[in-house]
Amino acid sequence: NAGVTQTPKFRILKIGQSMTLQCTQDMNHNYMYWYRQDPGMGLKLIYYSVGAGITDKGEVPNGYNVSRSTTEDFPLRLELAAPSQTSVYFCASSLGRTSGYNEQFFGPGTRLTVL
Amino acid sequence: KNEVEQSPQNLTAQEGEFITINCSYSVGISALHWLQQHPGGGIVSLFMLSSGKKKHGRLIATINIQEKHSSLHITASHPRDSAVYICAVRALISNFGNEKLTFGTGTRLTIIP
């Protein structure tokens, strides 16, 4: 199993450009998450999904959109990139909210710079 | 005040020393996670616990639910333990039972040979 994969690893965008960060997991996990990690800050939840076709906002959703058409894929879309979106983005997945256990598996991250 | 506070923020120690990293939280939780972020950026889950103590190799995690406090210990520390250690707490975010993790800012550990 590859686990959670993310592409691209690095990207530089100009202000106003758009892009999609890809995330795929091959563990048949129901839950998937997008986080951003800013220097000196804890990871913040952007969006999450509890299954195909179901998504919901996290703490910092403004400027982003997601979709979940399949169990495996959970892309994150930036429509109008802004310097405030410069960050490292992590995708994660977990089996589900089974009682007492919900380990999250993280992708390697995407380092995005908006200039 | 952050919901999850870690201390210390930075820790440098000699190889072989016993390491303790602390995590305090202010909300009701269903579980607490300890994660390790490698210098290259990858994040791996070390422990998930909701009570008591867990041990894996040289790593030990404890939690005191009443005091809202957890510790991560590393025995016989080694330079390869150098990483950022992140505490995260799991709590409900919706009436539908969905949960989210709230993360601390991490403790940067450096072990010197």
PDB file of C-alpha atoms in Angstrom:
ATOM      1  CA  ASN A   1       0.000   0.000   0.000  1.00  0.00           C
ATOM      2  CA  ALA A   2       1.228   3.481  -0.832  1.00  0.00           C
ATOM      3  CA  GLY A   3      -0.795   5.000   2.032  1.00  0.00           C
ATOM      4  CA  VAL A   4      -1.627   8.676   1.496  1.00  0.00           C
ATOM      5  CA  THR A   5      -0.021  10.337  -1.510  1.00  0.00           C
ATOM      6  CA  GLN A   6      -0.010  14.027  -2.376  1.00  0.00           C
ATOM      7  CA  THR A   7       0.973  15.905  -5.484  1.00  0.00           C
ATOM      8  CA  PRO A   8       2.721  18.159  -6.143  1.00  0.00           C
ATOM      9  CA  LYS A   9       5.444  18.261  -3.477  1.00  0.00           C
ATOM     10  CA  PHE A  10       6.261  21.905  -4.167  1.00  0.00           C
ATOM     11  CA  ARG A  11       4.539  24.692  -6.072  1.00  0.00           C
ATOM     12  CA  ILE A  12       4.985  28.405  -6.551  1.00  0.00           C
ATOM     13  CA  LEU A  13       1.898  30.364  -7.594  1.00  0.00           C
ATOM     14  CA  LYS A  14       1.339  33.950  -8.554  1.00  0.00           C
ATOM     15  CA  ILE A  15      -1.374  35.930  -6.787  1.00  0.00           C
ATOM     16  CA  GLY A  16      -4.742  35.215  -8.375  1.00  0.00           C
ATOM     17  CA  GLN A  17      -3.763  31.922  -9.972  1.00  0.00           C
ATOM     18  CA  SER A  18      -5.647  28.750  -9.195  1.00  0.00           C
ATOM     19  CA  MET A  19      -4.515  25.206  -8.579  1.00  0.00           C
ATOM     20  CA  THR A  20      -5.614  21.854  -7.230  1.00  0.00           C
ATOM     21  CA  LEU A  21      -3.684  19.910  -4.637  1.00  0.00           C
ATOM     22  CA  GLN A  22      -4.227  16.211  -5.165  1.00  0.00           C
ATOM     23  CA  CYS A  23      -4.618  13.646  -2.392  1.00  0.00           C
ATOM     24  CA  THR A  24      -5.182   9.913  -2.798  1.00  0.00           C
ATOM     25  CA  GLN A  25      -5.326   7.099  -0.276  1.00  0.00           C
ATOM     26  CA  ASP A  26      -5.418   3.369  -0.978  1.00  0.00           C
ATOM     27  CA  MET A  27      -6.425   2.160   2.497  1.00  0.00           C
ATOM     28  CA  ASN A  28     -10.188   2.349   1.889  1.00  0.00           C
ATOM     29  CA  HIS A  29     -10.481   4.965   4.614  1.00  0.00           C
ATOM     30  CA  ASN A  30     -13.777   6.762   5.026  1.00  0.00           C
ATOM     31  CA  TYR A  31     -12.463   9.952   6.612  1.00  0.00           C
ATOM     32  CA  MET A  32     -10.133  12.343   4.816  1.00  0.00           C
ATOM     33  CA  TYR A  33      -8.777  15.706   5.952  1.00  0.00           C
ATOM     34  CA  TRP A  34      -6.899  18.703   4.649  1.00  0.00           C
ATOM     35  CA  TYR A  35      -4.672  20.667   7.029  1.00  0.00           C
ATOM     36  CA  ARG A  36      -2.370  23.606   6.643  1.00  0.00           C
ATOM     37  CA  GLN A  37       0.737  24.126   8.729  1.00  0.00           C
ATOM     38  CA  ASP A  38       2.099  27.621   9.140  1.00  0.00           C
ATOM     39  CA  PRO A  39       5.465  28.356  10.811  1.00  0.00           C
ATOM     40  CA  GLY A  40       5.178  28.274  14.601  1.00  0.00           C
ATOM     41  CA  MET A  41       1.530  27.226  14.472  1.00  0.00           C
ATOM     42  CA  GLY A  42      -0.246  23.962  14.983  1.00  0.00           C
ATOM     43  CA  LEU A  43      -1.897  22.248  12.041  1.00  0.00           C
ATOM     44  CA  LYS A  44      -5.267  23.772  11.218  1.00  0.00           C
ATOM     45  CA  LEU A  45      -8.135  21.835   9.658  1.00  0.00           C
ATOM     46  CA  ILE A  46      -9.313  23.294   6.342  1.00  0.00           C
ATOM     47  CA  TYR A  47     -11.930  20.766   5.218  1.00  0.00           C
ATOM     48  CA  TYR A  48     -12.790  17.203   5.991  1.00  0.00           C
ATOM     49  CA  SER A  49     -14.890  14.439   4.493  1.00  0.00           C
ATOM     50  CA  VAL A  50     -16.580  11.503   6.176  1.00  0.00           C
ATOM     51  CA  GLY A  51     -17.237   9.623   2.952  1.00  0.00           C
ATOM     52  CA  ALA A  52     -17.716   9.977  -0.793  1.00  0.00           C
ATOM     53  CA  GLY A  53     -20.043  12.870  -1.544  1.00  0.00           C
ATOM     54  CA  ILE A  54     -19.876  14.318   1.979  1.00  0.00           C
ATOM     55  CA  THR A  55     -17.624  17.221   2.903  1.00  0.00           C
ATOM     56  CA  ASP A  56     -17.658  19.850   5.626  1.00  0.00           C
ATOM     57  CA  LYS A  57     -15.730  22.933   6.653  1.00  0.00           C
ATOM     58  CA  GLY A  58     -13.003  22.882   9.242  1.00  0.00           C
ATOM     59  CA  GLU A  59     -11.486  25.811  11.096  1.00  0.00           C
ATOM     60  CA  VAL A  60      -9.981  27.734   8.172  1.00  0.00           C
ATOM     61  CA  PRO A  61     -11.993  26.981   4.985  1.00  0.00           C
ATOM     62  CA  ASN A  62     -12.018  30.447   3.387  1.00  0.00           C
ATOM     63  CA  GLY A  63     -10.314  30.527   0.004  1.00  0.00           C
ATOM     64  CA  TYR A  64     -10.528  26.772  -0.509  1.00  0.00           C
ATOM     65  CA  ASN A  65     -12.918  24.222  -1.951  1.00  0.00           C
ATOM     66  CA  VAL A  66     -12.996  20.449  -1.867  1.00  0.00           C
ATOM     67  CA  SER A  67     -14.846  17.576  -3.449  1.00  0.00           C
ATOM     68  CA  ARG A  68     -15.038  13.859  -2.694  1.00  0.00           C
ATOM     69  CA  SER A  69     -16.371  11.968  -5.673  1.00  0.00           C
ATOM     70  CA  THR A  70     -14.616   8.717  -4.738  1.00  0.00           C
ATOM     71  CA  THR A  71     -13.435   7.116  -1.501  1.00  0.00           C
ATOM     72  CA  GLU A  72      -9.820   7.351  -2.655  1.00  0.00           C
ATOM     73  CA  ASP A  73      -9.512  10.977  -3.767  1.00  0.00           C
ATOM     74  CA  PHE A  74      -9.930  14.257  -1.912  1.00  0.00           C
ATOM     75  CA  PRO A  75      -8.595  17.197  -3.957  1.00  0.00           C
ATOM     76  CA  LEU A  76      -8.218  20.688  -2.486  1.00  0.00           C
ATOM     77  CA  ARG A  77      -8.849  23.614  -4.815  1.00  0.00           C
ATOM     78  CA  LEU A  78      -7.453  27.134  -4.457  1.00  0.00           C
ATOM     79  CA  GLU A  79      -9.376  29.432  -6.784  1.00  0.00           C
ATOM     80  CA  LEU A  80      -7.654  32.807  -6.316  1.00  0.00           C
ATOM     81  CA  ALA A  81      -4.315  32.285  -4.639  1.00  0.00           C
ATOM     82  CA  ALA A  82      -3.292  34.850  -2.036  1.00  0.00           C
ATOM     83  CA  PRO A  83      -0.004  35.285  -0.135  1.00  0.00           C
ATOM     84  CA  SER A  84      -1.839  34.275   3.061  1.00  0.00           C
ATOM     85  CA  GLN A  85      -2.207  30.801   1.562  1.00  0.00           C
ATOM     86  CA  THR A  86       1.541  30.262   1.570  1.00  0.00           C
ATOM     87  CA  SER A  87       1.847  27.217   3.774  1.00  0.00           C
ATOM     88  CA  VAL A  88       2.536  23.504   3.911  1.00  0.00           C
ATOM     89  CA  TYR A  89      -0.564  21.471   3.191  1.00  0.00           C
ATOM     90  CA  PHE A  90      -1.103  17.994   4.574  1.00  0.00           C
ATOM     91  CA  CYS A  91      -3.739  15.519   3.574  1.00  0.00           C
ATOM     92  CA  ALA A  92      -4.653  12.771   6.030  1.00  0.00           C
ATOM     93  CA  SER A  93      -7.053   9.877   6.224  1.00  0.00           C
ATOM     94  CA  SER A  94      -8.507   7.621   8.879  1.00  0.00           C
ATOM     95  CA  LEU A  95     -10.655   4.533   8.852  1.00  0.00           C
ATOM     96  CA  GLY A  96     -13.537   6.204  10.578  1.00  0.00           C
ATOM     97  CA  ARG A  97     -14.900   7.049  13.942  1.00  0.00           C
ATOM     98  CA  THR A  98     -14.903   3.508  15.236  1.00  0.00           C
ATOM     99  CA  SER A  99     -15.146   3.445  18.959  1.00  0.00           C
ATOM    100  CA  GLY A 100     -11.884   4.207  20.652  1.00  0.00           C
ATOM    101  CA  TYR A 101      -9.622   4.238  17.622  1.00  0.00           C
ATOM    102  CA  ASN A 102      -9.106   6.773  14.893  1.00  0.00           C
ATOM    103  CA  GLU A 103      -5.435   6.979  13.919  1.00  0.00           C
ATOM    104  CA  GLN A 104      -4.799   9.453  11.146  1.00  0.00           C
ATOM    105  CA  PHE A 105      -2.322   8.679   8.378  1.00  0.00           C
ATOM    106  CA  PHE A 106      -0.642  11.692   6.819  1.00  0.00           C
ATOM    107  CA  GLY A 107       0.597  12.376   3.329  1.00  0.00           C
ATOM    108  CA  PRO A 108       4.093  13.821   2.762  1.00  0.00           C
ATOM    109  CA  GLY A 109       2.834  17.388   2.365  1.00  0.00           C
ATOM    110  CA  THR A 110       2.755  20.028  -0.361  1.00  0.00           C
ATOM    111  CA  ARG A 111       4.800  23.184   0.150  1.00  0.00           C
ATOM    112  CA  LEU A 112       2.971  26.067  -1.532  1.00  0.00           C
ATOM    113  CA  THR A 113       4.331  29.578  -1.976  1.00  0.00           C
ATOM    114  CA  VAL A 114       2.165  32.391  -3.319  1.00  0.00           C
ATOM    115  CA  LEU A 115       4.076  35.414  -4.586  1.00  0.00           C
TER     116      LEU A 115
ATOM    117  CA  LYS B   1      -4.963  30.798  25.164  1.00  0.00           C
ATOM    118  CA  ASN B   2      -4.530  27.828  22.835  1.00  0.00           C
ATOM    119  CA  GLU B   3      -6.638  24.779  23.499  1.00  0.00           C
ATOM    120  CA  VAL B   4      -3.492  22.641  23.379  1.00  0.00           C
ATOM    121  CA  GLU B   5      -0.256  23.823  24.951  1.00  0.00           C
ATOM    122  CA  GLN B   6       3.053  21.996  24.696  1.00  0.00           C
ATOM    123  CA  SER B   7       6.227  22.484  26.674  1.00  0.00           C
ATOM    124  CA  PRO B   8       9.002  23.000  26.126  1.00  0.00           C
ATOM    125  CA  GLN B   9       8.924  24.540  22.652  1.00  0.00           C
ATOM    126  CA  ASN B  10      12.517  23.538  22.050  1.00  0.00           C
ATOM    127  CA  LEU B  11      14.626  20.918  23.775  1.00  0.00           C
ATOM    128  CA  THR B  12      18.262  20.011  23.201  1.00  0.00           C
ATOM    129  CA  ALA B  13      19.755  17.041  25.012  1.00  0.00           C
ATOM    130  CA  GLN B  14      22.748  14.723  24.915  1.00  0.00           C
ATOM    131  CA  GLU B  15      22.452  11.253  23.491  1.00  0.00           C
ATOM    132  CA  GLY B  16      21.292   8.815  26.153  1.00  0.00           C
ATOM    133  CA  GLU B  17      19.319  11.311  28.216  1.00  0.00           C
ATOM    134  CA  PHE B  18      15.747  10.699  29.351  1.00  0.00           C
ATOM    135  CA  ILE B  19      13.392  13.089  27.555  1.00  0.00           C
ATOM    136  CA  THR B  20      10.003  14.383  28.699  1.00  0.00           C
ATOM    137  CA  ILE B  21       7.652  16.477  26.574  1.00  0.00           C
ATOM    138  CA  ASN B  22       4.453  17.798  28.116  1.00  0.00           C
ATOM    139  CA  CYS B  23       1.017  18.560  26.717  1.00  0.00           C
ATOM    140  CA  SER B  24      -1.847  20.319  28.480  1.00  0.00           C
ATOM    141  CA  TYR B  25      -5.294  20.864  27.035  1.00  0.00           C
ATOM    142  CA  SER B  26      -8.369  22.797  28.070  1.00  0.00           C
ATOM    143  CA  VAL B  27     -11.268  21.026  26.346  1.00  0.00           C
ATOM    144  CA  GLY B  28     -13.071  17.760  26.870  1.00  0.00           C
ATOM    145  CA  ILE B  29     -11.573  15.122  24.651  1.00  0.00           C
ATOM    146  CA  SER B  30     -12.203  11.584  23.503  1.00  0.00           C
ATOM    147  CA  ALA B  31      -8.539  10.821  22.861  1.00  0.00           C
ATOM    148  CA  LEU B  32      -5.084  12.340  22.622  1.00  0.00           C
ATOM    149  CA  HIS B  33      -2.539  11.698  19.888  1.00  0.00           C
ATOM    150  CA  TRP B  34       1.216  12.054  19.840  1.00  0.00           C
ATOM    151  CA  LEU B  35       2.727  12.584  16.408  1.00  0.00           C
ATOM    152  CA  GLN B  36       6.284  12.853  15.146  1.00  0.00           C
ATOM    153  CA  GLN B  37       7.242  15.205  12.328  1.00  0.00           C
ATOM    154  CA  HIS B  38      10.549  14.363  10.720  1.00  0.00           C
ATOM    155  CA  PRO B  39      12.989  17.044   9.536  1.00  0.00           C
ATOM    156  CA  GLY B  40      11.850  16.306   5.978  1.00  0.00           C
ATOM    157  CA  GLY B  41       8.284  17.223   6.969  1.00  0.00           C
ATOM    158  CA  GLY B  42       6.554  13.835   7.056  1.00  0.00           C
ATOM    159  CA  ILE B  43       4.177  13.207   9.966  1.00  0.00           C
ATOM    160  CA  VAL B  44       3.652   9.836  11.593  1.00  0.00           C
ATOM    161  CA  SER B  45       1.358   8.849  14.404  1.00  0.00           C
ATOM    162  CA  LEU B  46       3.140   7.531  17.505  1.00  0.00           C
ATOM    163  CA  PHE B  47       0.336   6.962  19.997  1.00  0.00           C
ATOM    164  CA  MET B  48      -3.342   7.409  20.491  1.00  0.00           C
ATOM    165  CA  LEU B  49      -4.530   7.135  24.073  1.00  0.00           C
ATOM    166  CA  SER B  50      -7.579   7.943  26.111  1.00  0.00           C
ATOM    167  CA  SER B  51      -6.386   6.745  29.517  1.00  0.00           C
ATOM    168  CA  GLY B  52      -3.360   5.408  31.358  1.00  0.00           C
ATOM    169  CA  LYS B  53      -0.127   4.668  29.618  1.00  0.00           C
ATOM    170  CA  LYS B  54       1.198   3.171  26.385  1.00  0.00           C
ATOM    171  CA  LYS B  55       4.688   2.008  25.513  1.00  0.00           C
ATOM    172  CA  HIS B  56       6.321   1.338  22.175  1.00  0.00           C
ATOM    173  CA  GLY B  57      10.017   0.594  22.195  1.00  0.00           C
ATOM    174  CA  ARG B  58      11.781   3.521  23.885  1.00  0.00           C
ATOM    175  CA  LEU B  59       8.707   5.725  23.756  1.00  0.00           C
ATOM    176  CA  ILE B  60       6.179   5.991  26.577  1.00  0.00           C
ATOM    177  CA  ALA B  61       3.042   8.109  26.581  1.00  0.00           C
ATOM    178  CA  THR B  62       0.895   8.821  29.612  1.00  0.00           C
ATOM    179  CA  ILE B  63      -2.320  10.722  30.082  1.00  0.00           C
ATOM    180  CA  ASN B  64      -4.164  12.072  33.125  1.00  0.00           C
ATOM    181  CA  ILE B  65      -7.716  12.861  32.063  1.00  0.00           C
ATOM    182  CA  GLN B  66      -8.634  14.593  35.336  1.00  0.00           C
ATOM    183  CA  GLU B  67      -5.657  16.958  35.104  1.00  0.00           C
ATOM    184  CA  LYS B  68      -5.990  17.337  31.298  1.00  0.00           C
ATOM    185  CA  HIS B  69      -2.324  16.535  30.856  1.00  0.00           C
ATOM    186  CA  SER B  70      -0.209  14.121  28.862  1.00  0.00           C
ATOM    187  CA  SER B  71       3.510  13.401  28.693  1.00  0.00           C
ATOM    188  CA  LEU B  72       5.691  11.760  26.074  1.00  0.00           C
ATOM    189  CA  HIS B  73       8.890  10.186  27.366  1.00  0.00           C
ATOM    190  CA  ILE B  74      11.861   8.930  25.393  1.00  0.00           C
ATOM    191  CA  THR B  75      14.334   6.679  27.151  1.00  0.00           C
ATOM    192  CA  ALA B  76      17.972   6.336  26.026  1.00  0.00           C
ATOM    193  CA  SER B  77      17.537   9.117  23.485  1.00  0.00           C
ATOM    194  CA  HIS B  78      19.360   8.900  20.166  1.00  0.00           C
ATOM    195  CA  PRO B  79      20.144  11.473  17.455  1.00  0.00           C
ATOM    196  CA  ARG B  80      17.591   9.789  15.195  1.00  0.00           C
ATOM    197  CA  ASP B  81      14.916  10.848  17.704  1.00  0.00           C
ATOM    198  CA  SER B  82      15.531  14.448  16.625  1.00  0.00           C
ATOM    199  CA  ALA B  83      12.198  15.668  15.287  1.00  0.00           C
ATOM    200  CA  VAL B  84       9.216  17.819  16.157  1.00  0.00           C
ATOM    201  CA  TYR B  85       6.787  16.064  18.489  1.00  0.00           C
ATOM    202  CA  ILE B  86       3.191  17.173  18.214  1.00  0.00           C
ATOM    203  CA  CYS B  87       0.359  16.644  20.660  1.00  0.00           C
ATOM    204  CA  ALA B  88      -3.193  16.653  19.280  1.00  0.00           C
ATOM    205  CA  VAL B  89      -6.511  16.188  21.059  1.00  0.00           C
ATOM    206  CA  ARG B  90      -9.618  14.684  19.517  1.00  0.00           C
ATOM    207  CA  ALA B  91     -12.987  16.268  20.267  1.00  0.00           C
ATOM    208  CA  LEU B  92     -16.463  16.495  18.787  1.00  0.00           C
ATOM    209  CA  ILE B  93     -17.080  19.203  16.181  1.00  0.00           C
ATOM    210  CA  SER B  94     -20.662  18.502  15.217  1.00  0.00           C
ATOM    211  CA  ASN B  95     -23.858  17.062  16.546  1.00  0.00           C
ATOM    212  CA  PHE B  96     -23.482  14.236  14.069  1.00  0.00           C
ATOM    213  CA  GLY B  97     -20.597  12.771  16.003  1.00  0.00           C
ATOM    214  CA  ASN B  98     -17.844  13.999  13.741  1.00  0.00           C
ATOM    215  CA  GLU B  99     -14.586  14.651  15.498  1.00  0.00           C
ATOM    216  CA  LYS B 100     -11.549  16.730  14.722  1.00  0.00           C
ATOM    217  CA  LEU B 101      -7.994  16.997  15.980  1.00  0.00           C
ATOM    218  CA  THR B 102      -6.720  20.203  17.565  1.00  0.00           C
ATOM    219  CA  PHE B 103      -2.961  20.377  17.392  1.00  0.00           C
ATOM    220  CA  GLY B 104      -0.322  21.859  19.627  1.00  0.00           C
ATOM    221  CA  THR B 105       2.492  23.855  18.043  1.00  0.00           C
ATOM    222  CA  GLY B 106       5.002  21.090  18.638  1.00  0.00           C
ATOM    223  CA  THR B 107       8.218  20.561  20.569  1.00  0.00           C
ATOM    224  CA  ARG B 108      11.415  20.602  18.557  1.00  0.00           C
ATOM    225  CA  LEU B 109      13.762  17.974  19.984  1.00  0.00           C
ATOM    226  CA  THR B 110      17.441  17.867  19.091  1.00  0.00           C
ATOM    227  CA  ILE B 111      19.619  15.036  20.400  1.00  0.00           C
ATOM    228  CA  ILE B 112      23.343  15.714  20.209  1.00  0.00           C
ATOM    229  CA  PRO B 113      25.714  12.748  19.788  1.00  0.00           C
TER     230      PRO B 113
END
